[in-house]
Short mmCIF file of C-alpha atoms in Angstrom, two decimals:
data_model
loop_
_atom_site.label_atom_id
_atom_site.label_comp_id
_atom_site.label_asym_id
_atom_site.label_seq_id
_atom_site.Cartn_x
_atom_site.Cartn_y
_atom_site.Cartn_z
CA MET B 998 24.76 4.21 -27.35
CA THR B 999 24.82 0.41 -27.48
CA GLU B 1000 21.55 -1.29 -27.84
CA VAL B 1001 20.31 -2.97 -24.65
CA ARG B 1002 18.87 -6.42 -25.14
CA ALA B 1003 17.34 -6.63 -21.75
CA TYR B 1004 15.61 -9.71 -20.40
CA ARG B 1005 12.01 -8.99 -19.44
CA ARG B 1006 10.82 -10.78 -16.38
CA THR B 1007 7.16 -11.21 -15.53
CA LEU B 1008 5.47 -11.57 -12.15
CA SER B 1009 3.81 -14.92 -11.64
CA THR B 1010 0.10 -14.95 -10.69
CA TRP B 1011 1.14 -16.44 -7.39
CA TRP B 1012 3.62 -13.69 -6.54
CA TRP B 1013 1.82 -13.07 -3.24
CA VAL B 1014 2.17 -16.64 -1.87
CA ARG B 1015 5.91 -16.73 -1.49
CA LYS B 1016 6.50 -13.82 0.84
CA PRO B 1017 4.63 -13.55 4.21
CA SER B 1018 4.25 -9.76 3.93
CA TYR B 1019 2.76 -10.06 0.45
CA PHE B 1020 0.45 -12.84 1.63
CA LEU B 1021 -0.79 -10.75 4.56
CA PHE B 1022 -1.35 -7.86 2.15
CA VAL B 1023 -3.57 -9.94 -0.14
CA MET B 1024 -5.53 -11.35 2.81
CA ARG B 1025 -6.02 -7.76 4.03
CA GLU B 1026 -7.36 -6.78 0.63
CA LEU B 1027 -9.61 -9.86 0.50
CA SER B 1028 -11.33 -8.64 3.67
CA SER B 1029 -13.29 -6.46 1.29
CA ILE B 1030 -15.37 -9.50 0.20
CA PHE B 1031 -16.40 -10.13 3.81
CA VAL B 1032 -17.18 -6.49 4.47
CA ALA B 1033 -19.64 -6.74 1.57
CA TRP B 1034 -20.94 -10.03 3.04
CA PHE B 1035 -21.80 -8.36 6.38
CA VAL B 1036 -23.46 -5.47 4.57
CA LEU B 1037 -25.77 -8.00 2.85
CA TYR B 1038 -26.25 -9.92 6.05
CA LEU B 1039 -27.28 -6.79 7.98
CA LEU B 1040 -29.62 -5.81 5.10
CA VAL B 1041 -31.34 -9.17 5.24
CA LEU B 1042 -31.70 -8.76 9.02
CA LEU B 1043 -33.05 -5.22 8.65
CA SER B 1044 -35.54 -6.26 6.05
CA ALA B 1045 -36.74 -9.05 8.36
CA ILE B 1046 -37.16 -6.61 11.21
CA GLY B 1047 -39.21 -4.45 8.87
CA ARG B 1048 -41.43 -7.42 8.00
CA GLY B 1049 -42.33 -8.14 11.60
CA GLU B 1050 -41.69 -10.29 14.69
CA GLU B 1051 -41.95 -13.67 12.99
CA ALA B 1052 -39.60 -12.84 10.11
CA TYR B 1053 -37.08 -11.48 12.61
CA ARG B 1054 -37.19 -14.75 14.62
CA ASP B 1055 -36.84 -16.81 11.44
CA VAL B 1056 -33.68 -14.86 10.42
CA LEU B 1057 -32.13 -15.39 13.90
CA ASP B 1058 -32.86 -19.11 13.58
CA LEU B 1059 -31.38 -19.20 10.12
CA ALA B 1060 -28.29 -17.39 11.46
CA ALA B 1061 -27.81 -20.25 14.00
CA HIS B 1062 -27.54 -22.80 11.15
CA PRO B 1063 -24.06 -24.34 11.24
CA LEU B 1064 -23.31 -23.35 7.66
CA VAL B 1065 -24.17 -19.71 8.26
CA VAL B 1066 -22.19 -19.74 11.47
CA VAL B 1067 -19.12 -21.05 9.66
CA VAL B 1068 -19.38 -18.43 6.95
CA ASN B 1069 -19.88 -15.71 9.55
CA ALA B 1070 -16.93 -16.96 11.58
CA VAL B 1071 -14.63 -16.76 8.54
CA ALA B 1072 -16.05 -13.34 7.65
CA PHE B 1073 -15.58 -12.15 11.23
CA ALA B 1074 -11.90 -13.18 11.21
CA PHE B 1075 -11.39 -11.12 8.05
CA VAL B 1076 -13.19 -8.14 9.51
CA VAL B 1077 -10.97 -8.29 12.57
CA LEU B 1078 -7.95 -8.45 10.23
CA HIS B 1079 -9.29 -5.38 8.47
CA THR B 1080 -9.69 -3.50 11.76
CA VAL B 1081 -6.25 -4.38 13.06
CA THR B 1082 -4.47 -3.61 9.74
CA TRP B 1083 -6.45 -0.43 9.16
CA PHE B 1084 -5.59 0.89 12.61
CA ALA B 1085 -1.96 -0.06 12.12
CA LEU B 1086 -1.73 1.76 8.78
CA THR B 1087 -3.45 4.97 9.91
CA PRO B 1088 -0.46 6.53 11.70
CA LYS B 1089 1.67 5.66 8.68
CA ALA B 1090 -0.75 7.32 6.27
CA MET B 1091 -1.30 10.54 8.12
CA ASP B 1092 1.09 13.07 9.51
CA ALA B 1093 -0.79 14.09 12.65
CA ARG B 1094 0.77 17.04 14.44
CA VAL B 1095 -0.09 18.67 17.69
CA ALA B 1096 1.61 22.00 18.37
CA GLY B 1097 4.01 21.36 15.51
CA ARG B 1098 5.22 18.01 16.83
CA ARG B 1099 4.42 14.76 15.22
CA VAL B 1100 2.05 12.58 17.25
CA PRO B 1101 3.73 9.21 17.95
CA ALA B 1102 2.30 6.29 16.07
CA ALA B 1103 1.48 4.46 19.32
CA ALA B 1104 -0.71 7.38 20.46
CA VAL B 1105 -2.65 7.39 17.18
CA MET B 1106 -3.10 3.62 17.35
CA ALA B 1107 -4.23 3.73 21.00
CA SER B 1108 -6.77 6.48 20.31
CA GLN B 1109 -8.29 4.35 17.54
CA TYR B 1110 -8.73 1.40 19.85
CA VAL B 1111 -10.32 3.73 22.41
CA GLY B 1112 -12.71 4.85 19.62
CA LEU B 1113 -13.49 1.22 18.82
CA ALA B 1114 -14.29 0.47 22.47
CA VAL B 1115 -16.52 3.52 22.80
CA VAL B 1116 -18.41 2.80 19.60
CA SER B 1117 -18.82 -0.91 20.51
CA ALA B 1118 -20.17 -0.03 23.99
CA PHE B 1119 -22.58 2.47 22.43
CA VAL B 1120 -23.87 -0.04 19.86
CA VAL B 1121 -24.34 -2.71 22.53
CA TRP B 1122 -26.17 -0.20 24.74
CA LEU B 1123 -28.39 1.02 21.84
CA VAL B 1124 -29.32 -2.49 20.72
CA THR B 1125 -29.89 -4.18 24.10
CA LEU B 1126 -30.65 -1.10 26.23
CA MET Q 633 -6.37 24.85 -11.57
CA THR Q 634 -6.56 21.31 -10.29
CA LYS Q 635 -7.53 18.75 -12.88
CA ARG Q 636 -10.86 17.10 -12.33
CA ARG Q 637 -10.54 13.37 -11.60
CA LEU Q 638 -12.96 10.87 -10.20
CA GLU Q 639 -10.28 8.88 -8.29
CA PRO Q 640 -9.86 11.35 -5.36
CA PHE Q 641 -13.56 11.14 -4.54
CA VAL Q 642 -13.70 7.38 -4.83
CA TRP Q 643 -10.61 7.18 -2.61
CA LEU Q 644 -12.19 9.46 0.01
CA MET Q 645 -15.30 7.20 0.11
CA PHE Q 646 -13.03 4.12 0.26
CA SER Q 647 -11.21 5.59 3.22
CA ALA Q 648 -14.37 6.71 5.01
CA GLY Q 649 -15.83 3.21 4.48
CA GLY Q 650 -12.62 1.66 5.79
CA VAL Q 651 -12.84 3.62 8.98
CA LEU Q 652 -16.54 2.84 9.48
CA ALA Q 653 -15.99 -0.86 8.77
CA ALA Q 654 -13.04 -1.03 11.18
CA VAL Q 655 -14.96 0.68 13.97
CA PHE Q 656 -18.57 -0.54 13.58
CA LEU Q 657 -18.46 -3.94 11.91
CA PRO Q 658 -16.73 -5.99 14.61
CA VAL Q 659 -19.39 -5.19 17.25
CA LEU Q 660 -22.33 -5.45 14.82
CA ALA Q 661 -21.01 -8.76 13.44
CA PHE Q 662 -20.35 -10.10 16.91
CA LEU Q 663 -23.86 -9.24 18.18
CA PHE Q 664 -25.95 -10.18 15.15
CA ALA Q 665 -23.91 -13.04 13.70
CA PHE Q 666 -23.03 -14.82 16.96
CA ALA Q 667 -24.21 -13.42 20.27
CA PHE Q 668 -27.93 -13.18 19.47
CA PRO Q 669 -28.47 -16.17 17.09
CA LEU Q 670 -26.38 -18.52 19.21
CA GLY Q 671 -27.93 -17.41 22.47
CA TRP Q 672 -24.76 -16.00 24.09
CA MET Q 673 -26.84 -12.93 24.82
CA THR Q 674 -30.61 -12.56 24.92
CA PRO Q 675 -31.70 -11.19 21.55
CA PRO Q 676 -33.41 -7.79 21.81
CA GLY Q 677 -37.17 -7.83 21.39
CA HIS Q 678 -38.59 -7.08 17.97
CA ALA Q 679 -40.44 -3.96 19.17
CA HIS Q 680 -37.30 -2.40 20.53
CA LEU Q 681 -35.13 -3.21 17.46
CA SER Q 682 -37.86 -2.03 15.16
CA ALA Q 683 -38.05 1.29 17.07
CA VAL Q 684 -34.31 1.77 16.92
CA THR Q 685 -33.92 0.91 13.25
CA SER Q 686 -36.87 2.99 12.07
CA HIS Q 687 -35.65 6.13 13.86
CA PRO Q 688 -34.82 8.74 11.15
CA LEU Q 689 -31.30 9.21 12.58
CA THR Q 690 -30.59 5.47 12.44
CA VAL Q 691 -31.98 5.24 8.88
CA LEU Q 692 -29.81 8.14 7.75
CA PHE Q 693 -26.71 6.71 9.44
CA LEU Q 694 -27.28 3.23 8.10
CA LEU Q 695 -27.74 4.45 4.60
CA GLY Q 696 -24.49 6.34 4.62
CA PHE Q 697 -22.83 3.43 6.45
CA PHE Q 698 -23.90 0.78 3.89
CA VAL Q 699 -23.10 2.93 0.87
CA LEU Q 700 -19.59 3.79 2.10
CA LEU Q 701 -18.91 0.19 3.10
CA LEU Q 702 -20.00 -1.00 -0.35
CA VAL Q 703 -17.75 1.54 -2.11
CA HIS Q 704 -14.89 0.58 0.21
CA SER Q 705 -15.38 -3.07 -0.55
CA ALA Q 706 -15.80 -2.58 -4.33
CA HIS Q 707 -12.75 -0.30 -4.61
CA ARG Q 708 -10.54 -2.64 -2.65
CA PHE Q 709 -11.73 -5.77 -4.41
CA ARG Q 710 -11.18 -4.06 -7.77
CA TYR Q 711 -7.48 -3.64 -7.00
CA THR Q 712 -7.29 -7.11 -5.55
CA LEU Q 713 -8.42 -8.49 -8.90
CA TYR Q 714 -5.95 -6.28 -10.78
CA ASP Q 715 -2.92 -7.09 -8.60
CA GLY Q 716 -3.73 -10.46 -6.98
CA LEU Q 717 -5.08 -12.22 -10.06
CA GLN Q 718 -3.47 -9.93 -12.67
CA ILE Q 719 -6.78 -9.49 -14.50
CA LYS Q 720 -6.12 -7.32 -17.48
CA ALA Q 721 -9.72 -6.44 -18.41
CA ARG Q 722 -9.59 -3.37 -16.19
CA ARG Q 723 -12.77 -1.69 -17.46
CA ALA Q 724 -14.81 -4.83 -17.00
CA VAL Q 725 -13.47 -5.35 -13.47
CA ALA Q 726 -14.22 -1.76 -12.48
CA LEU Q 727 -17.70 -2.02 -13.97
CA LEU Q 728 -18.31 -5.26 -12.11
CA CYS Q 729 -17.09 -4.02 -8.76
CA TYR Q 730 -18.71 -0.52 -8.69
CA GLY Q 731 -21.74 -2.01 -10.40
CA GLY Q 732 -22.03 -4.41 -7.51
CA ALA Q 733 -21.78 -1.55 -5.07
CA ALA Q 734 -24.53 0.30 -6.97
CA VAL Q 735 -26.82 -2.75 -6.78
CA GLY Q 736 -26.09 -2.97 -3.11
CA THR Q 737 -26.97 0.68 -2.68
CA VAL Q 738 -30.32 0.15 -4.39
CA LEU Q 739 -30.95 -2.79 -2.11
CA ALA Q 740 -30.10 -0.74 0.96
CA LEU Q 741 -32.47 2.05 -0.19
CA ALA Q 742 -35.25 -0.54 -0.75
CA VAL Q 743 -34.74 -2.02 2.74
CA LEU Q 744 -34.30 1.26 4.61
CA LEU Q 745 -36.93 3.43 3.02
CA MET P 1196 43.88 -20.34 9.67
CA GLY P 1197 43.74 -23.56 7.64
CA SER P 1198 40.12 -24.57 7.90
CA GLU P 1199 38.41 -21.30 7.02
CA SER P 1200 34.72 -21.90 6.61
CA SER P 1201 32.97 -21.00 3.38
CA ILE P 1202 29.47 -20.19 2.19
CA GLY P 1203 27.72 -20.79 -1.12
CA LEU P 1204 26.49 -18.02 -3.40
CA ARG P 1205 23.71 -18.85 -5.90
CA VAL P 1206 24.09 -16.10 -8.42
CA SER P 1207 21.66 -15.34 -11.22
CA ARG P 1208 23.52 -15.20 -14.54
CA TYR P 1209 22.26 -13.83 -17.84
CA ARG P 1210 24.45 -13.31 -20.90
CA PRO P 1211 22.23 -11.80 -23.58
CA GLU P 1212 24.53 -12.94 -26.41
CA SER P 1213 24.13 -16.61 -25.53
CA ASP P 1214 21.46 -17.24 -22.88
CA PRO P 1215 17.76 -17.34 -23.68
CA GLY P 1216 17.09 -16.37 -20.04
CA PRO P 1217 18.66 -16.15 -16.62
CA GLY P 1218 20.13 -19.20 -15.00
CA TRP P 1219 21.94 -20.03 -11.77
CA GLN P 1220 25.62 -20.34 -11.07
CA GLU P 1221 27.12 -21.47 -7.76
CA TYR P 1222 30.27 -20.11 -6.18
CA ASP P 1223 31.94 -20.93 -2.90
CA VAL P 1224 33.33 -17.93 -1.08
CA PRO P 1225 35.05 -17.55 2.34
CA LEU P 1226 32.66 -16.87 5.14
CA ARG P 1227 34.20 -13.94 6.96
CA THR P 1228 32.33 -11.96 9.62
CA GLU P 1229 33.29 -8.58 8.10
CA TRP P 1230 32.34 -9.58 4.56
CA THR P 1231 29.21 -8.27 2.85
CA VAL P 1232 27.51 -9.85 -0.11
CA LEU P 1233 29.21 -7.17 -2.24
CA ASP P 1234 32.64 -8.21 -0.88
CA ALA P 1235 31.78 -11.81 -1.81
CA LEU P 1236 30.79 -10.79 -5.35
CA ASN P 1237 34.03 -8.85 -5.71
CA HIS P 1238 35.92 -11.95 -4.49
CA VAL P 1239 34.18 -13.97 -7.18
CA LYS P 1240 34.96 -11.39 -9.83
CA ASN P 1241 38.65 -11.05 -8.82
CA GLU P 1242 39.49 -14.65 -7.96
CA LEU P 1243 36.99 -17.05 -9.48
CA ASP P 1244 35.10 -15.70 -12.46
CA PRO P 1245 35.94 -12.33 -14.08
CA THR P 1246 32.91 -12.61 -16.39
CA LEU P 1247 30.40 -11.85 -13.62
CA SER P 1248 28.75 -8.40 -14.07
CA PHE P 1249 27.26 -6.27 -11.30
CA ARG P 1250 27.05 -2.56 -10.37
CA TRP P 1251 28.74 -1.09 -7.32
CA SER P 1252 30.60 1.96 -6.29
CA CYS P 1253 30.92 3.43 -2.83
CA ARG P 1254 30.73 0.34 -0.54
CA MET P 1255 29.20 2.53 2.19
CA GLY P 1256 25.44 2.67 1.47
CA ILE P 1257 25.30 6.09 -0.07
CA CYS P 1258 25.70 5.75 -3.87
CA GLY P 1259 22.72 3.39 -4.25
CA SER P 1260 24.18 1.37 -7.12
CA CYS P 1261 24.67 -2.09 -5.53
CA GLY P 1262 21.03 -2.92 -4.95
CA MET P 1263 20.15 -6.58 -5.60
CA ASN P 1264 17.66 -9.18 -4.42
CA VAL P 1265 19.42 -11.17 -1.70
CA ASP P 1266 17.42 -14.26 -0.66
CA GLY P 1267 14.41 -12.65 -2.33
CA GLU P 1268 14.65 -9.30 -0.45
CA PRO P 1269 15.79 -6.09 -2.13
CA ARG P 1270 18.97 -5.03 -0.32
CA LEU P 1271 22.03 -2.87 -0.71
CA THR P 1272 24.60 -5.63 -1.03
CA CYS P 1273 27.29 -3.42 0.59
CA GLY P 1274 25.23 -3.42 3.81
CA THR P 1275 24.20 -7.09 3.79
CA PHE P 1276 26.53 -9.33 5.72
CA LEU P 1277 27.23 -12.94 4.76
CA VAL P 1278 26.96 -14.17 8.36
CA ASP P 1279 23.38 -12.91 8.57
CA HIS P 1280 22.49 -15.27 5.73
CA ALA P 1281 24.49 -18.30 6.92
CA PRO P 1282 24.53 -21.21 6.37
CA GLY P 1283 23.47 -20.33 2.80
CA PRO P 1284 23.58 -20.80 -0.06
CA ILE P 1285 22.73 -17.16 -0.50
CA ARG P 1286 20.52 -16.37 -3.45
CA VAL P 1287 21.74 -13.23 -5.30
CA GLU P 1288 19.46 -11.93 -8.10
CA PRO P 1289 19.16 -8.69 -9.98
CA LEU P 1290 16.60 -6.25 -8.43
CA ALA P 1291 13.10 -7.57 -9.03
CA ASN P 1292 10.62 -5.83 -11.37
CA PHE P 1293 13.33 -4.38 -13.68
CA HIS P 1294 14.53 -5.81 -16.96
CA VAL P 1295 17.89 -7.52 -16.76
CA VAL P 1296 20.73 -6.21 -18.94
CA ARG P 1297 23.33 -8.80 -17.88
CA ASP P 1298 23.84 -10.99 -14.80
CA LEU P 1299 23.03 -8.72 -11.85
CA VAL P 1300 22.75 -5.50 -13.79
CA ILE P 1301 19.24 -4.13 -14.36
CA ASP P 1302 18.00 -1.59 -16.86
CA MET P 1303 17.22 1.64 -15.00
CA THR P 1304 16.02 3.59 -18.00
CA ASP P 1305 12.38 3.48 -16.85
CA PHE P 1306 13.27 4.86 -13.39
CA MET P 1307 15.48 7.57 -14.90
CA GLU P 1308 12.62 8.58 -17.17
CA LYS P 1309 10.08 8.69 -14.24
CA LEU P 1310 12.09 10.77 -11.78
CA PRO P 1311 12.07 14.09 -13.70
CA ARG P 1312 8.32 13.76 -14.33
CA VAL P 1313 7.57 14.90 -10.76
CA LYS P 1314 9.81 17.98 -11.27
CA PRO P 1315 12.17 17.28 -8.39
CA TRP P 1316 13.69 20.74 -8.14
CA ILE P 1317 12.69 23.95 -6.47
CA ILE P 1318 10.05 25.77 -8.41
CA ARG P 1319 9.56 29.47 -7.72
CA ASP P 1320 6.82 31.85 -8.82
CA GLU P 1321 9.49 34.46 -9.28
CA GLU P 1322 13.15 33.57 -9.44
CA GLN P 1323 15.13 35.74 -7.08
CA SER P 1324 18.38 37.14 -8.51
CA VAL P 1325 21.71 35.99 -7.11
CA ASP P 1326 22.38 39.50 -5.80
CA ASP P 1327 19.30 39.29 -3.55
CA GLY P 1328 20.97 36.49 -1.64
CA GLU P 1329 19.94 32.97 -0.72
CA TYR P 1330 16.48 31.68 0.17
CA LEU P 1331 16.59 31.39 3.92
CA GLN P 1332 15.13 28.45 5.84
CA THR P 1333 14.72 27.73 9.55
CA PRO P 1334 15.75 24.45 11.14
CA GLU P 1335 12.07 23.59 11.55
CA GLU P 1336 11.45 24.18 7.83
CA LEU P 1337 14.39 21.96 7.01
CA ASP P 1338 13.01 19.29 9.34
CA ALA P 1339 9.66 19.26 7.49
CA TYR P 1340 11.21 17.59 4.38
CA LYS P 1341 14.57 16.28 5.53
CA GLN P 1342 13.43 12.67 5.85
CA PHE P 1343 12.26 12.58 2.22
CA SER P 1344 15.48 14.14 0.99
CA MET P 1345 17.52 11.13 2.21
CA CYS P 1346 16.64 9.06 -0.87
CA ILE P 1347 19.67 7.73 -2.70
CA ASN P 1348 17.75 6.45 -5.76
CA CYS P 1349 18.80 2.87 -5.12
CA MET P 1350 15.44 1.56 -6.53
CA LEU P 1351 14.97 -1.03 -3.75
CA CYS P 1352 11.48 0.32 -3.26
CA TYR P 1353 10.60 -0.32 -6.94
CA ALA P 1354 11.92 -3.90 -6.58
CA ALA P 1355 9.75 -4.40 -3.43
CA CYS P 1356 6.60 -2.86 -4.94
CA PRO P 1357 4.23 -5.45 -6.49
CA VAL P 1358 2.14 -2.68 -8.00
CA TYR P 1359 5.14 -1.48 -10.03
CA GLY P 1360 5.91 -5.11 -10.98
CA LEU P 1361 2.37 -5.53 -12.29
CA ASP P 1362 1.86 -2.11 -13.82
CA PRO P 1363 5.12 -0.59 -15.06
CA ASP P 1364 3.26 2.66 -15.77
CA PHE P 1365 2.95 3.30 -12.06
CA ILE P 1366 5.27 6.20 -11.31
CA GLY P 1367 6.50 4.46 -8.21
CA PRO P 1368 7.52 5.04 -4.55
CA ALA P 1369 10.80 6.98 -4.83
CA ALA P 1370 9.45 9.42 -7.39
CA ILE P 1371 6.38 10.23 -5.26
CA ALA P 1372 8.52 10.54 -2.07
CA LEU P 1373 10.74 12.94 -3.98
CA ALA P 1374 7.76 15.01 -5.06
CA GLU P 1375 6.76 15.21 -1.39
CA ARG P 1376 10.30 16.27 -0.50
CA TYR P 1377 9.95 19.39 -2.73
CA ASP P 1378 6.33 20.03 -1.84
CA LEU P 1379 7.31 20.23 1.85
CA ASP P 1380 10.25 22.57 1.15
CA SER P 1381 9.40 26.08 2.34
CA ARG P 1382 11.25 27.59 -0.67
CA ASP P 1383 9.13 25.70 -3.21
CA ARG P 1384 5.95 26.82 -4.94
CA GLY P 1385 5.52 23.85 -7.31
CA ALA P 1386 3.07 21.70 -5.38
CA ARG P 1387 0.25 22.38 -7.90
CA GLU P 1388 2.42 21.40 -10.87
CA ARG P 1389 3.42 18.13 -9.19
CA LEU P 1390 -0.13 17.34 -8.15
CA ASP P 1391 -1.18 17.62 -11.79
CA VAL P 1392 1.28 14.81 -12.63
CA LEU P 1393 0.51 12.61 -9.58
CA ILE P 1394 -3.29 12.96 -9.66
CA GLU P 1395 -3.29 10.98 -12.95
CA HIS P 1396 -4.18 7.34 -12.77
CA GLU P 1397 -0.55 6.13 -12.99
CA GLY P 1398 0.31 8.68 -10.28
CA VAL P 1399 -0.67 7.92 -6.65
CA TRP P 1400 -3.91 6.01 -7.26
CA GLY P 1401 -2.32 2.73 -8.33
CA CYS P 1402 -0.75 2.34 -4.90
CA THR P 1403 -2.65 -0.06 -2.66
CA PHE P 1404 -0.45 0.63 0.40
CA VAL P 1405 1.36 -2.67 0.46
CA GLY P 1406 3.95 -0.84 2.59
CA GLU P 1407 6.93 -2.91 1.34
CA CYS P 1408 8.67 0.17 -0.13
CA THR P 1409 9.00 1.70 3.34
CA ARG P 1410 10.10 -1.61 4.86
CA VAL P 1411 13.00 -2.14 2.45
CA CYS P 1412 14.15 1.48 2.24
CA PRO P 1413 17.77 1.61 3.53
CA LYS P 1414 17.48 5.32 4.27
CA HIS P 1415 14.11 5.27 6.12
CA VAL P 1416 12.51 7.63 3.64
CA ASP P 1417 9.00 6.14 4.10
CA PRO P 1418 7.71 6.37 0.51
CA ALA P 1419 4.47 4.57 1.51
CA GLY P 1420 3.64 7.33 4.00
CA ALA P 1421 4.44 9.97 1.39
CA ILE P 1422 2.10 8.35 -1.13
CA GLN P 1423 -0.86 8.16 1.31
CA ARG P 1424 -0.32 11.80 2.32
CA TYR P 1425 -0.27 12.65 -1.39
CA LYS P 1426 -3.64 10.92 -1.87
CA LEU P 1427 -5.08 12.96 0.95
CA LYS P 1428 -3.63 16.16 -0.55
CA ALA P 1429 -5.05 15.32 -3.94
CA ALA P 1430 -8.44 14.52 -2.40
CA LYS P 1431 -8.49 17.77 -0.45
CA GLN P 1432 -7.64 19.77 -3.54
CA SER P 1433 -10.30 18.04 -5.56
CA VAL P 1434 -12.98 18.67 -2.96
CA MET P 1435 -11.92 22.29 -2.69
CA ALA P 1436 -12.08 22.65 -6.46
CA VAL P 1437 -15.72 21.55 -6.35
CA LEU P 1438 -16.77 23.55 -3.32
CA LEU P 1439 -15.01 26.84 -3.79
CA PRO P 1440 -15.90 29.35 -6.47
CA ARG P 1441 -13.27 29.79 -9.15
CA GLY P 1442 -11.82 33.03 -7.82
CA ALA P 1443 -11.05 31.63 -4.34
CA ARG P 1444 -8.86 28.82 -5.60
#
């Protein structure tokens, strides 16, 4: 066999900037940071609730600070991106079958959005009564 | 016999966290990051919120919720660092990400219990 | 005819005996509605520059040898029409993520080494003798794996997969889809053996579900779906292994 002197190419660090689908993928993955941000945010809120009425009011006031609002807005956009992409990938990742027939992707997607609506309504009800 | 690996369990937690984040985070974030602080909706009274959040069922749910979300976030961010930034120090990255999730879990325990 | 329009081809050239790395060469080819990128490359080879190297065979999207990156997308060049890339120039490069042997020819050794690792053949507990006849299968049983059996090993999915580009140890989309093809075959009993290979770190876990492999697949095999289902399968098995006593496994 002849020896192969192949040229080895390497991927640039910015491989994900050039193609829209790669860019969207990396944005989707970066939503993880903002999921963690909201976990911390909710923990701060919970700890304030535990400390009493005044602490709770203070945290709500702090959350109205423009800087916090901006960070939260960015984080919220990424969380929505996470929700939309997660729902879109679910039917691709699982092979749901009812009576031997594959459930169409649109039905899986629709049922997830129904779930989102139900959960959201429940949370709003629970929190505000 | 199936080989024992940690990855399948981490992946299950990642997936569960992904579902919970997708379903619960938008409404929680909307309410507590915008609607209540910015006065779009009247914030719930402290007594009511305190009662809801100290209910054993809520505490149990929130604990699981936070832990799974933290694992989800850590796992995903770990691969983002590998692939997006091509960081080669894989052990250090994993330690940093899952370590962060562990710290978050301790925080959640401290706040909730 | 007279004023036949033409289109530019920007072709990646690499001659290992003289070039330190790949460079570009431009060719002008006739822009004909029925011409594919492969037709244009053959025109270059026959009429303009016989030194250009590329792989091709069937011209009808079944042999899987003419895969190249066309305008940055992994494509079978025999199914990619010039008019869809007009006005050009059309960038033609060797499939991404693989080492380049010469011009548009990539080194497929790594892929050929990975395929057999998932044991893509029917594994039986007990081999039935020829005299006992064939293993029968219903149309429904055929349907269960048919989609995954359409793979033509063209390697477009490897060229589209950034995970493979970053970590060449990753076993890759086509190999995992092929494992799924045999796992889903009613005649096969080898799921456990394949799982042992794919449950390793360079098996399914490296995949972050970019989904590009499925998008570029010319045969609609859906490797991305196969990989996620494999993760679920591996997770189920692992949970069962912990929960169930040894005898019940």
